[in-house]
mmCIF file of C-alpha atoms in Angstrom:
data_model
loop_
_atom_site.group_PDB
_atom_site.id
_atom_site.type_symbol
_atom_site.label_atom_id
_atom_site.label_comp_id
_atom_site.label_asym_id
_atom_site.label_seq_id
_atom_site.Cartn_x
_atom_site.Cartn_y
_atom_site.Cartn_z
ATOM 1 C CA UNK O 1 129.620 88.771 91.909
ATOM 2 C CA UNK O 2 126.091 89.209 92.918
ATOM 3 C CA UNK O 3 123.617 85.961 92.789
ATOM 4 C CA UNK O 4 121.342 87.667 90.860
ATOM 5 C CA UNK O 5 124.061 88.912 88.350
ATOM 6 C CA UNK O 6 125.342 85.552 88.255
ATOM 7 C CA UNK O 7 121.885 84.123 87.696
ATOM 8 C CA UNK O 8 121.514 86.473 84.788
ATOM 9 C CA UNK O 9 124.689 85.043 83.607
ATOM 10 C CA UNK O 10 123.695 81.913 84.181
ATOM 11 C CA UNK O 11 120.838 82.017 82.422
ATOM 12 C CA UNK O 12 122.718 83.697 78.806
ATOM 13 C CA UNK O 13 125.347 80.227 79.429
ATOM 14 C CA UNK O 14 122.239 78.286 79.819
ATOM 15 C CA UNK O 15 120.971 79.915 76.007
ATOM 16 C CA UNK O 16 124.409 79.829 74.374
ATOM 17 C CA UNK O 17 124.001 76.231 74.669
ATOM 18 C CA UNK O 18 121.434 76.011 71.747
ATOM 19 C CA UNK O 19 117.871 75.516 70.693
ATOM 20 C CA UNK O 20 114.711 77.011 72.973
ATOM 21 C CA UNK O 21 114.587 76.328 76.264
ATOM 22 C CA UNK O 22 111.287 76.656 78.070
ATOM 23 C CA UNK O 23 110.733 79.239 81.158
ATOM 24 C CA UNK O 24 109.569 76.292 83.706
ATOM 25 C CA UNK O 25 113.332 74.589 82.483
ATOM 26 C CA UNK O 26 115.110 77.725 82.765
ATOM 27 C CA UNK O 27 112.999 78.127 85.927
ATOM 28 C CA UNK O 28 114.311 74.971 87.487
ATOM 29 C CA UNK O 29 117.828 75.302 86.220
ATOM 30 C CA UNK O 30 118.065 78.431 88.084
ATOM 31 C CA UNK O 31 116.417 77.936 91.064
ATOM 32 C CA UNK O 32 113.996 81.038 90.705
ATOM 33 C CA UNK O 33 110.339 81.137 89.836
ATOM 34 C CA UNK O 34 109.241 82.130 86.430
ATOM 35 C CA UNK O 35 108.238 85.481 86.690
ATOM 36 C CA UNK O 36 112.137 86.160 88.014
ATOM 37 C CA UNK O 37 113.366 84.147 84.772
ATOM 38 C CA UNK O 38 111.255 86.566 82.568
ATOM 39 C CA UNK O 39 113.006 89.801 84.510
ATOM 40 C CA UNK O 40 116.386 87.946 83.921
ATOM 41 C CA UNK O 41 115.752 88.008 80.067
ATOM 42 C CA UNK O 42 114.618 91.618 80.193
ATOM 43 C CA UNK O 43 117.738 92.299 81.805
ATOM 44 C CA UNK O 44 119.414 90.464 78.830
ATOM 45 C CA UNK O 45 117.333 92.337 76.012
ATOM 46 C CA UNK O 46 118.667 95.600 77.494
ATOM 47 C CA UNK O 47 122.404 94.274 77.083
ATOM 48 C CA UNK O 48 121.520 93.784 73.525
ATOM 49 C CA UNK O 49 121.467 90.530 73.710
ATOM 50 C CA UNK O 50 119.370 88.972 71.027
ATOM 51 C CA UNK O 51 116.328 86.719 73.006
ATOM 52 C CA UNK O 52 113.686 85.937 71.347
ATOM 53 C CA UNK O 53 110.426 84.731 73.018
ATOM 54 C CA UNK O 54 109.329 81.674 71.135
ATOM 55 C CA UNK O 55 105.222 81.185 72.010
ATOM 56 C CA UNK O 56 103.550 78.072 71.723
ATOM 57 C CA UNK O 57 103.308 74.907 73.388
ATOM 58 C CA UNK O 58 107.022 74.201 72.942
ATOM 59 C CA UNK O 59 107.709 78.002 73.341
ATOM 60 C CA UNK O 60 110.012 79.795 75.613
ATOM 61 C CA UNK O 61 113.356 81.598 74.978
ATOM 62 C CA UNK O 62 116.110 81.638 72.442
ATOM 63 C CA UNK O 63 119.001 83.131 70.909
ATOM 64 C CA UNK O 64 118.300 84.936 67.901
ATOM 65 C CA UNK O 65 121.205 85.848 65.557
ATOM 66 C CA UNK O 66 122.123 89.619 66.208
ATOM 67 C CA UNK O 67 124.270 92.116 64.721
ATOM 68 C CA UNK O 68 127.060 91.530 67.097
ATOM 69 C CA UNK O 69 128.726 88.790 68.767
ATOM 70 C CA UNK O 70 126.386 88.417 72.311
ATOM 71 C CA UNK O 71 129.238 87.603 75.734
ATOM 72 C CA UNK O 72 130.507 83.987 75.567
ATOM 73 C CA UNK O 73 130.178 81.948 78.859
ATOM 74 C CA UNK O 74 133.441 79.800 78.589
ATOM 75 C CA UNK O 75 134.521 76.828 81.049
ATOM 76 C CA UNK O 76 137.886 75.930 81.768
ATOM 77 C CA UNK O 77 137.920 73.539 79.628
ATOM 78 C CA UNK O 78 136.386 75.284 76.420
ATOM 79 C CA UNK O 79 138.657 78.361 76.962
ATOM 80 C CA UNK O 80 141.772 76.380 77.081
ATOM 81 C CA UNK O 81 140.765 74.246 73.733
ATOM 82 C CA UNK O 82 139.711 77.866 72.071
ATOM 83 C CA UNK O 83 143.460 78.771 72.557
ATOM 84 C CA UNK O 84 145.063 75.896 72.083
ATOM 85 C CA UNK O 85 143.290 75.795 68.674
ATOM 86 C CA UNK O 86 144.354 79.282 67.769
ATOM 87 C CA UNK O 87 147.840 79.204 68.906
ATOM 88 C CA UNK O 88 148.287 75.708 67.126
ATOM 89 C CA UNK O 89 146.438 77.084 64.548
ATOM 90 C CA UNK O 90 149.127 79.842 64.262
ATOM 91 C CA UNK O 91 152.097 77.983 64.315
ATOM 92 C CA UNK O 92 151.141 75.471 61.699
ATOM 93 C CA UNK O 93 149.851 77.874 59.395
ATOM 94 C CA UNK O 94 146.276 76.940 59.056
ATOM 95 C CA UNK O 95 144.996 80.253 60.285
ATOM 96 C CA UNK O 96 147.648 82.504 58.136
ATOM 97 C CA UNK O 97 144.963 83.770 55.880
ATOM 98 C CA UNK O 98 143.352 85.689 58.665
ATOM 99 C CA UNK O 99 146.025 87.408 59.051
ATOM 100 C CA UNK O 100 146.075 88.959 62.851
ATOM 101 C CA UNK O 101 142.836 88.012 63.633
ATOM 102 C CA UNK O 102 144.069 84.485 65.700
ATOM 103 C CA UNK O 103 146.305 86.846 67.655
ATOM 104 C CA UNK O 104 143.697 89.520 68.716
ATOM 105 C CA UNK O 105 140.991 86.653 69.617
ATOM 106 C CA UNK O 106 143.653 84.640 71.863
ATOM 107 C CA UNK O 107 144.571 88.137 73.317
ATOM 108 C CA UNK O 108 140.967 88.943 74.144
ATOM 109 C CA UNK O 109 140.164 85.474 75.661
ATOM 110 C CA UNK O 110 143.673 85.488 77.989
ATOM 111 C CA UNK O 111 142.459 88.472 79.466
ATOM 112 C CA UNK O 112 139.101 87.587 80.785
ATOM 113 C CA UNK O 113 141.069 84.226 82.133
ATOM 114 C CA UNK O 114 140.793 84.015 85.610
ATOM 115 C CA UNK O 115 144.601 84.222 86.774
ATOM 116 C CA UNK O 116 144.693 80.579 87.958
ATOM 117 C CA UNK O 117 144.012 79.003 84.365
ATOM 118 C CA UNK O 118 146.263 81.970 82.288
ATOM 119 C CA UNK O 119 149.292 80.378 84.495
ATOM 120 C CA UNK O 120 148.312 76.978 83.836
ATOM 121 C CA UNK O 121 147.592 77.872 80.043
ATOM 122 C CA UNK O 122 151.089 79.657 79.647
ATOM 123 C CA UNK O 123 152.506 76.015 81.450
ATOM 124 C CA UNK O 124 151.402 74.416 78.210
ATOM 125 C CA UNK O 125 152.031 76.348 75.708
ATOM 126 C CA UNK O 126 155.397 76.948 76.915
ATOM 127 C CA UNK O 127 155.685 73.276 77.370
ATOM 128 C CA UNK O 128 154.377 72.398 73.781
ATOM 129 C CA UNK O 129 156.505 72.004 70.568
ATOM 130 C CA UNK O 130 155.046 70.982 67.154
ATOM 131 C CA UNK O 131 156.357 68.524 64.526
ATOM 132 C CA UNK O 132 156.804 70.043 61.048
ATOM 133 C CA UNK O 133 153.857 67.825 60.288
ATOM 134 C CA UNK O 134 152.782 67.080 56.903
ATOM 135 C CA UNK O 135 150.332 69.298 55.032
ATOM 136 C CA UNK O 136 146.704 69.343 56.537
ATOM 137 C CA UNK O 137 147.860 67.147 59.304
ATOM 138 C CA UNK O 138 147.554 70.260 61.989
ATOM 139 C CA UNK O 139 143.927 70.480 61.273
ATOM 140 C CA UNK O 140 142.691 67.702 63.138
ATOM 141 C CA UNK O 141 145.432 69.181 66.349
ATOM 142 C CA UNK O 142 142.387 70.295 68.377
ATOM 143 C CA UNK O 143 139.416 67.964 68.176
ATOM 144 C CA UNK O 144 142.261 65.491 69.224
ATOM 145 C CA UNK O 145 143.078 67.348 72.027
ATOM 146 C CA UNK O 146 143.423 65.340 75.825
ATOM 147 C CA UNK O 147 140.853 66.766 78.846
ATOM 148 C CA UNK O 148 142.041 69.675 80.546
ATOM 149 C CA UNK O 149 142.170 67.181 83.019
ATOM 150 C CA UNK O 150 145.123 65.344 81.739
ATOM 151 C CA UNK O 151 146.854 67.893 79.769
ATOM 152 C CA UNK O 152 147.805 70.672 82.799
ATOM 153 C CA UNK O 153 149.200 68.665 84.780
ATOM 154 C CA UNK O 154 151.209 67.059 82.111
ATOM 155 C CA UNK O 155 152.364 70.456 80.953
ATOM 156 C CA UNK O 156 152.991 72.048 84.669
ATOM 157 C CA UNK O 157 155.272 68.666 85.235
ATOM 158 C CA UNK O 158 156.871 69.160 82.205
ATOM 159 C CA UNK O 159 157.427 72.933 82.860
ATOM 160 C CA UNK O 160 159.005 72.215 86.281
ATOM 161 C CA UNK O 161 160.801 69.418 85.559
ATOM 162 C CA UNK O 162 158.773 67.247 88.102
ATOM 163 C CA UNK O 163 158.069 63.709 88.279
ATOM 164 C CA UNK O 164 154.452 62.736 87.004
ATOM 165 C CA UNK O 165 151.964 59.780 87.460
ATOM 166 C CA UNK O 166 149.914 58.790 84.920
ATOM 167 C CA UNK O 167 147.223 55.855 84.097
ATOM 168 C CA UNK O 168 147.302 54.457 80.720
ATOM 169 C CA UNK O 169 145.313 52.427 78.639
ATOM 170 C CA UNK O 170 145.899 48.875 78.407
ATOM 171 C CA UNK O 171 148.192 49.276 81.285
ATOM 172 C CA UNK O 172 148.162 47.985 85.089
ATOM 173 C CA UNK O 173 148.547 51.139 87.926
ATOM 174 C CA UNK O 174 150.384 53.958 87.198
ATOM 175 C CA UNK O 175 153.679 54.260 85.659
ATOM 176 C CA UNK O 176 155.693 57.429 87.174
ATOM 177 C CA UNK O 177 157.030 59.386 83.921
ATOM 178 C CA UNK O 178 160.544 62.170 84.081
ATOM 179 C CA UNK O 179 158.294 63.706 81.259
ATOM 180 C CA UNK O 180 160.676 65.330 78.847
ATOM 181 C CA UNK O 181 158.565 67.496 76.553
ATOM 182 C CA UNK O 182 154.743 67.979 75.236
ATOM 183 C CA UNK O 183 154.297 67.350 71.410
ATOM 184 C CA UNK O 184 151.383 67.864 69.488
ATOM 185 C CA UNK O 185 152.420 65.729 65.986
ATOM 186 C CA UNK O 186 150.039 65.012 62.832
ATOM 187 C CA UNK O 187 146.611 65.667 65.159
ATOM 188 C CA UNK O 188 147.855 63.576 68.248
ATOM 189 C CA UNK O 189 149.445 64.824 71.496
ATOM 190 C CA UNK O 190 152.330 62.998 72.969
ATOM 191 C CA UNK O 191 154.422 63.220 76.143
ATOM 192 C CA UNK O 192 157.829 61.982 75.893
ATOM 193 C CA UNK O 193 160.291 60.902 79.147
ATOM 194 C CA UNK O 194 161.483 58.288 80.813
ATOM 195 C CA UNK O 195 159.421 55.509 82.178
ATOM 196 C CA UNK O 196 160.742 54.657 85.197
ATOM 197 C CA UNK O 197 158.569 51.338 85.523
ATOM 198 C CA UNK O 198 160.814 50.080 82.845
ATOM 199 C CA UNK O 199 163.579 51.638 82.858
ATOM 200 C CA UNK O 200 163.637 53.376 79.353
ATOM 201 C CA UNK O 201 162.568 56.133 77.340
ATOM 202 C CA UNK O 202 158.730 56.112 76.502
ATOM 203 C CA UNK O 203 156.571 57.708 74.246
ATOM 204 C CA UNK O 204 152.682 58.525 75.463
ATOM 205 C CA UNK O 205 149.356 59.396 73.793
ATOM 206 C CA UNK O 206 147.716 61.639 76.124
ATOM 207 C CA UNK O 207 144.419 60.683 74.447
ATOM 208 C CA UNK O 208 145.428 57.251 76.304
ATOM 209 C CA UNK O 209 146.084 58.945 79.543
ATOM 210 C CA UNK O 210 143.156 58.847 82.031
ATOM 211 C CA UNK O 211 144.488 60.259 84.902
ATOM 212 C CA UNK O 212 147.738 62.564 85.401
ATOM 213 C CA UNK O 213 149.243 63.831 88.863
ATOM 214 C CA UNK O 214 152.072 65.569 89.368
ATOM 215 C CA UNK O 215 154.987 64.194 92.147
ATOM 216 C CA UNK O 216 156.670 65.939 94.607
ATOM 217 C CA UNK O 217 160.488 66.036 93.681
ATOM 218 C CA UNK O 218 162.704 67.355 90.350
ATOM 219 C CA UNK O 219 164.251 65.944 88.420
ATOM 220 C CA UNK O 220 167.158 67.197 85.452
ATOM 221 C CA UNK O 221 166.111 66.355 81.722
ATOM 222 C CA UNK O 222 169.531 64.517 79.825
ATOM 223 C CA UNK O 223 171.202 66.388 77.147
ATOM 224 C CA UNK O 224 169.870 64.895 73.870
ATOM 225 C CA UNK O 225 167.520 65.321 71.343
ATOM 226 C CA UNK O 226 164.431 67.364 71.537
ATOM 227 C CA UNK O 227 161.020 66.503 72.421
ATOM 228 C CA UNK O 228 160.029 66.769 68.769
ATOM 229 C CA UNK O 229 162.642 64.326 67.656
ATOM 230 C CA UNK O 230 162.401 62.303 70.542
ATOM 231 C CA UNK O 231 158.720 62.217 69.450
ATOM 232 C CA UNK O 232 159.295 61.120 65.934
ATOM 233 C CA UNK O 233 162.174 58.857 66.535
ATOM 234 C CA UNK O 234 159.580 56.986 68.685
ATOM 235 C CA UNK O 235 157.010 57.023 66.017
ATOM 236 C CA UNK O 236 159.574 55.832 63.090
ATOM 237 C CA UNK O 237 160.929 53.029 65.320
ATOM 238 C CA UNK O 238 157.677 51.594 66.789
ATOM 239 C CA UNK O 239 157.102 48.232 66.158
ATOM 240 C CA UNK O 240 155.290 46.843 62.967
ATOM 241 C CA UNK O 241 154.798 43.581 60.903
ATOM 242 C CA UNK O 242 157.693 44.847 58.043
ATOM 243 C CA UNK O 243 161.485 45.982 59.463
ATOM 244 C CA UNK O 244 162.609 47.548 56.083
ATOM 245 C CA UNK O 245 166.194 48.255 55.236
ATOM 246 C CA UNK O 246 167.011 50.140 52.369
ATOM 247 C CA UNK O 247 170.368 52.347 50.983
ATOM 248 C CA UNK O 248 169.613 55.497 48.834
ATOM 249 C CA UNK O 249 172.239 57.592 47.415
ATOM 250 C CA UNK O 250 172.521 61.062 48.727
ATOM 251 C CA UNK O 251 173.107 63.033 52.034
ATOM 252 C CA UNK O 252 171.064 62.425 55.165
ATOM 253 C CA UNK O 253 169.742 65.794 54.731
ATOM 254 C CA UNK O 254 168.178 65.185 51.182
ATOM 255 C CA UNK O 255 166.832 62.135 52.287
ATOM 256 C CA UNK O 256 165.222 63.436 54.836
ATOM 257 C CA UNK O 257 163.768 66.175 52.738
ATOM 258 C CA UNK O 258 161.064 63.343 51.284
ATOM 259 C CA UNK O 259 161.256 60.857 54.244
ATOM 260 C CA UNK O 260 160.513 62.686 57.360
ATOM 261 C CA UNK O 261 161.601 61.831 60.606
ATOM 262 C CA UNK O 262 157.935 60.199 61.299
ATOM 263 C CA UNK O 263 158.286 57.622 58.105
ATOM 264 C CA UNK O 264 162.274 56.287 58.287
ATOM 265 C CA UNK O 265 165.351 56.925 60.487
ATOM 266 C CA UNK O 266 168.253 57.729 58.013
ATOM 267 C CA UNK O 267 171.952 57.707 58.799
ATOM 268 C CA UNK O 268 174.247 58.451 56.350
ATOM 269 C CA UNK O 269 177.147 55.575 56.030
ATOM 270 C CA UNK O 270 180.567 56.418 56.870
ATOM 271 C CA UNK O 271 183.623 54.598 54.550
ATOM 272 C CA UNK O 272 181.836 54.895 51.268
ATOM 273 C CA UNK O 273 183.397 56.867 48.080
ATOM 274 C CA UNK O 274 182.203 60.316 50.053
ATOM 275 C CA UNK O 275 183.026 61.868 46.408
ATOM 276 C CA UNK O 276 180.091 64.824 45.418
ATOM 277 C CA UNK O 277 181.028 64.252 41.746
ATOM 278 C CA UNK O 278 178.995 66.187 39.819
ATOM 279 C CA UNK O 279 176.597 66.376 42.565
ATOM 280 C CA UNK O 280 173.216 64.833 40.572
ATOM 281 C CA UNK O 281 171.701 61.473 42.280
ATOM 282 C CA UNK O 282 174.318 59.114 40.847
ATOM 283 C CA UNK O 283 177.107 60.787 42.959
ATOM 284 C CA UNK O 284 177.530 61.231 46.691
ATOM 285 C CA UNK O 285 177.484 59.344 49.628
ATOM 286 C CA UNK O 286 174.883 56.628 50.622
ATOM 287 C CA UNK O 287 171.888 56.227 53.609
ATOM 288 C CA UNK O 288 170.790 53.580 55.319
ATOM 289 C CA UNK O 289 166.956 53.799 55.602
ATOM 290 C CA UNK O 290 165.035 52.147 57.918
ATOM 291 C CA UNK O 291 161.040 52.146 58.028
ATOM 292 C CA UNK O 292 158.745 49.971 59.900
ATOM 293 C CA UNK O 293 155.190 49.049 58.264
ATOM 294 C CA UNK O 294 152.562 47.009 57.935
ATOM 295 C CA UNK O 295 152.118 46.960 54.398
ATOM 296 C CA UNK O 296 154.542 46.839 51.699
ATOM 297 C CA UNK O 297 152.648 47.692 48.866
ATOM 298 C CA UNK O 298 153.366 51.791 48.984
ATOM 299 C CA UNK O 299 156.615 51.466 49.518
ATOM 300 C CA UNK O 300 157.903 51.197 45.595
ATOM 301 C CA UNK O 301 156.097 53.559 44.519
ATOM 302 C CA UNK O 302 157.662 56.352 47.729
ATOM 303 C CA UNK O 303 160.932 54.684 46.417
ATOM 304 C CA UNK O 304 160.634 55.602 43.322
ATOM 305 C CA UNK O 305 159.491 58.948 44.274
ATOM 306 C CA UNK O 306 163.053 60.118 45.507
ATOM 307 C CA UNK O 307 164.374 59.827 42.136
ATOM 308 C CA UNK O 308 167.611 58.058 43.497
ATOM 309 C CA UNK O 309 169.161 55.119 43.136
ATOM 310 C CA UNK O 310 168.360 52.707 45.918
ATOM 311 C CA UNK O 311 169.104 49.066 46.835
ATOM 312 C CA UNK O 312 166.952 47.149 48.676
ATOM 313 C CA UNK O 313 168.813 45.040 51.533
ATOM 314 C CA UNK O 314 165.387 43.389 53.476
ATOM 315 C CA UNK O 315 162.934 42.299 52.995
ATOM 316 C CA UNK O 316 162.798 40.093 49.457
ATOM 317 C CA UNK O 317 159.367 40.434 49.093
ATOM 318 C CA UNK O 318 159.920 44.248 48.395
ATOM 319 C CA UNK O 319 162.355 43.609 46.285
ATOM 320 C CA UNK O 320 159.582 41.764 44.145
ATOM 321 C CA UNK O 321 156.898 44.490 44.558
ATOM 322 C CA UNK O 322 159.937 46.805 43.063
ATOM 323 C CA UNK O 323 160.591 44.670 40.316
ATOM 324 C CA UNK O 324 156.516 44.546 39.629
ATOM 325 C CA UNK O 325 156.346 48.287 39.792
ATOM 326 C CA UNK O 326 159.167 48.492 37.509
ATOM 327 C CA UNK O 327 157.646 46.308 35.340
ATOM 328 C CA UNK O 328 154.259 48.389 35.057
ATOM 329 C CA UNK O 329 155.587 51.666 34.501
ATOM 330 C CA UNK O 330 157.867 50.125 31.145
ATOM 331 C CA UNK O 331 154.852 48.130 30.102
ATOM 332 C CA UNK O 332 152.942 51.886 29.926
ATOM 333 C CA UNK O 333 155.879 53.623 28.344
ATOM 334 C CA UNK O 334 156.264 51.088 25.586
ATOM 335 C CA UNK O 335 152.269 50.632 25.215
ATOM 336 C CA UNK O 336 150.145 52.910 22.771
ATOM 337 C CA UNK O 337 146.684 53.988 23.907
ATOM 338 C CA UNK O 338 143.449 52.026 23.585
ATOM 339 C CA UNK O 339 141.783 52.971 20.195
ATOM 340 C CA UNK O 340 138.611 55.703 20.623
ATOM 341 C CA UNK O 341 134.902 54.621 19.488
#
């Protein structure tokens, strides 16, 4: 490209950004005297670009709203979170109502990529698998996206099945990660593999991750769960102030229906009466359901809220926040409503 083509380019980046910028600052920026910034915006009006000339002693130049969209200047970094936003847009459903549109604008920014970032984009997104989060969750997927920085090599590792090196927060040098999958869950990104500092499969924020190099070498993911579940599993079973154990009636799969993966780990007991009976919530087999929190007082009321019986086995003090729940709700059915003024 030409300097003064790129300066003219430059200078449109330099305008995208917002507000008026002044010709001595544009000047400067540029490295060009004045009367060569005021040429450069010519050559801008005859694109169709919409610069206006704002006079005064704060004047200078600014975009103006136009009739069509003017040429976006896009870094790395801003065209990689433009289609990670789309595509995870896409896949969680948050951009359904506009139909193809998410598909046409990813198309149309992949092909002004330069060819190093499109193979470092397609390393994520073939690396990336999403949780069946809960409803709205997804929207907050981008803003909580990791740097560019952190994220492609994490994804290129994960692609290639390559050892990684990463720094993270609160921790001392870096740990070297088998990195198993990328998972973007409830707004947060995650790498899962196995830490070989310690010796055991670990879970990672990549908001938490400051630094990320790949390692030379390969290594060969185990059989297993997925990512995703490896992901939630990790979430489910993290430690918290409350270790709750609690048996519902029904199959794993039910359970799971209204306690996902990300709330409770639910295995469904073997030796029980294993009879469907009539196949409503008093018949069937039973779950063991475990959930870690730091609070008790939502659980009744999420209890109650799978409309099966359930026995409490730890800890005592929910059993008592049960029995007060319980309490409540027959106190309102049996109570008649306040007289009107």
């Amino acid at each position: 490209m030409s300097r003064p083509v790129s300066r003219v380019l430059t200078l449109l980046e330099l305008l995208q950004a917002g507000g008026v910028r002044s010709v001595a600052e544009l000047a400067e920026r540029l490295g060009v005297a004045e009367r060569t910034v005021r040429r450069y915006v010519d050559h801008l009006v005859d694109l169709d670009v919409p610069v206006e000339s704002v006079r005064g002693r704060y004047g200078g130049y600014r975009l103006a709203p136009g009739h069509r969209m003017p040429p976006l200047m896009l870094s790395d970094d801003e065209a990689l979170a433009v289609l990670l936003s789309l595509v995870a847009g896409r896949r969680t459903g948050i951009t359904a109502a506009a139909g193809t549109a998410g598909e046409t604008a990813a198309a149309k920014v992949r092909r002004v990529l330069p060819e190093r970032l499109r193979h470092r984009l397609d390393a994520v997104l073939d690396s990336l698998t999403f949780t069946s989060a809960p409803a709205g969750a997804a929207e907050s997927t981008a803003s909580a996206a990791p740097e560019a920085a952190v994220l492609l090599p994490v994804a290129d590792a994960v692609r290639h099945h390559r050892p990684l090196a990463i720094r993270y927060t609160g921790g001392s040098g870096e740990r070297t990660l088998y990195p198993y999958g990328l998972v973007a869950h409830a707004g947060r990104w995650y790498v899962t593999g196995r830490d070989l500092s310690v010796g055991a499969d670990r879970t990672f924020r990549l908001d938490r991750v400051h630094g990320a190099r790949v390692l030379p070498g390969t290594f060969e993911p185990p059989p297993g769960p997925g990512p995703a579940e490896r992901v939630l599993t990790a979430l489910a079973t993290a430690p918290y102030r409350h270790e709750v154990t609690v048996r519902v009636r029904g199959t794993a799969e039910e359970i799971r229906a209204r306690l996902p993966g990300s709330v409770a780990v639910v295995a469904e007991e073997t030796g029980g009466d294993g009879a469907s009976g009539s196949g409503g919530p008093d018949a069937g087999p039973w779950c063991r359901v475990e959930i870690r929190a730091e609070r008790l007082d939502w659980l009744p009321g999420l209890l109650a809220s799978l409309d099966r019986p359930f026995v409490v086995e730890r800890p005592d003090e929910l059993r008592g926040l049960v029995a007060d729940l319980a309490g409540r709700l027959m106190d309102a059915a049996r109570g008649t409503p306040p007289p009107h003024d």
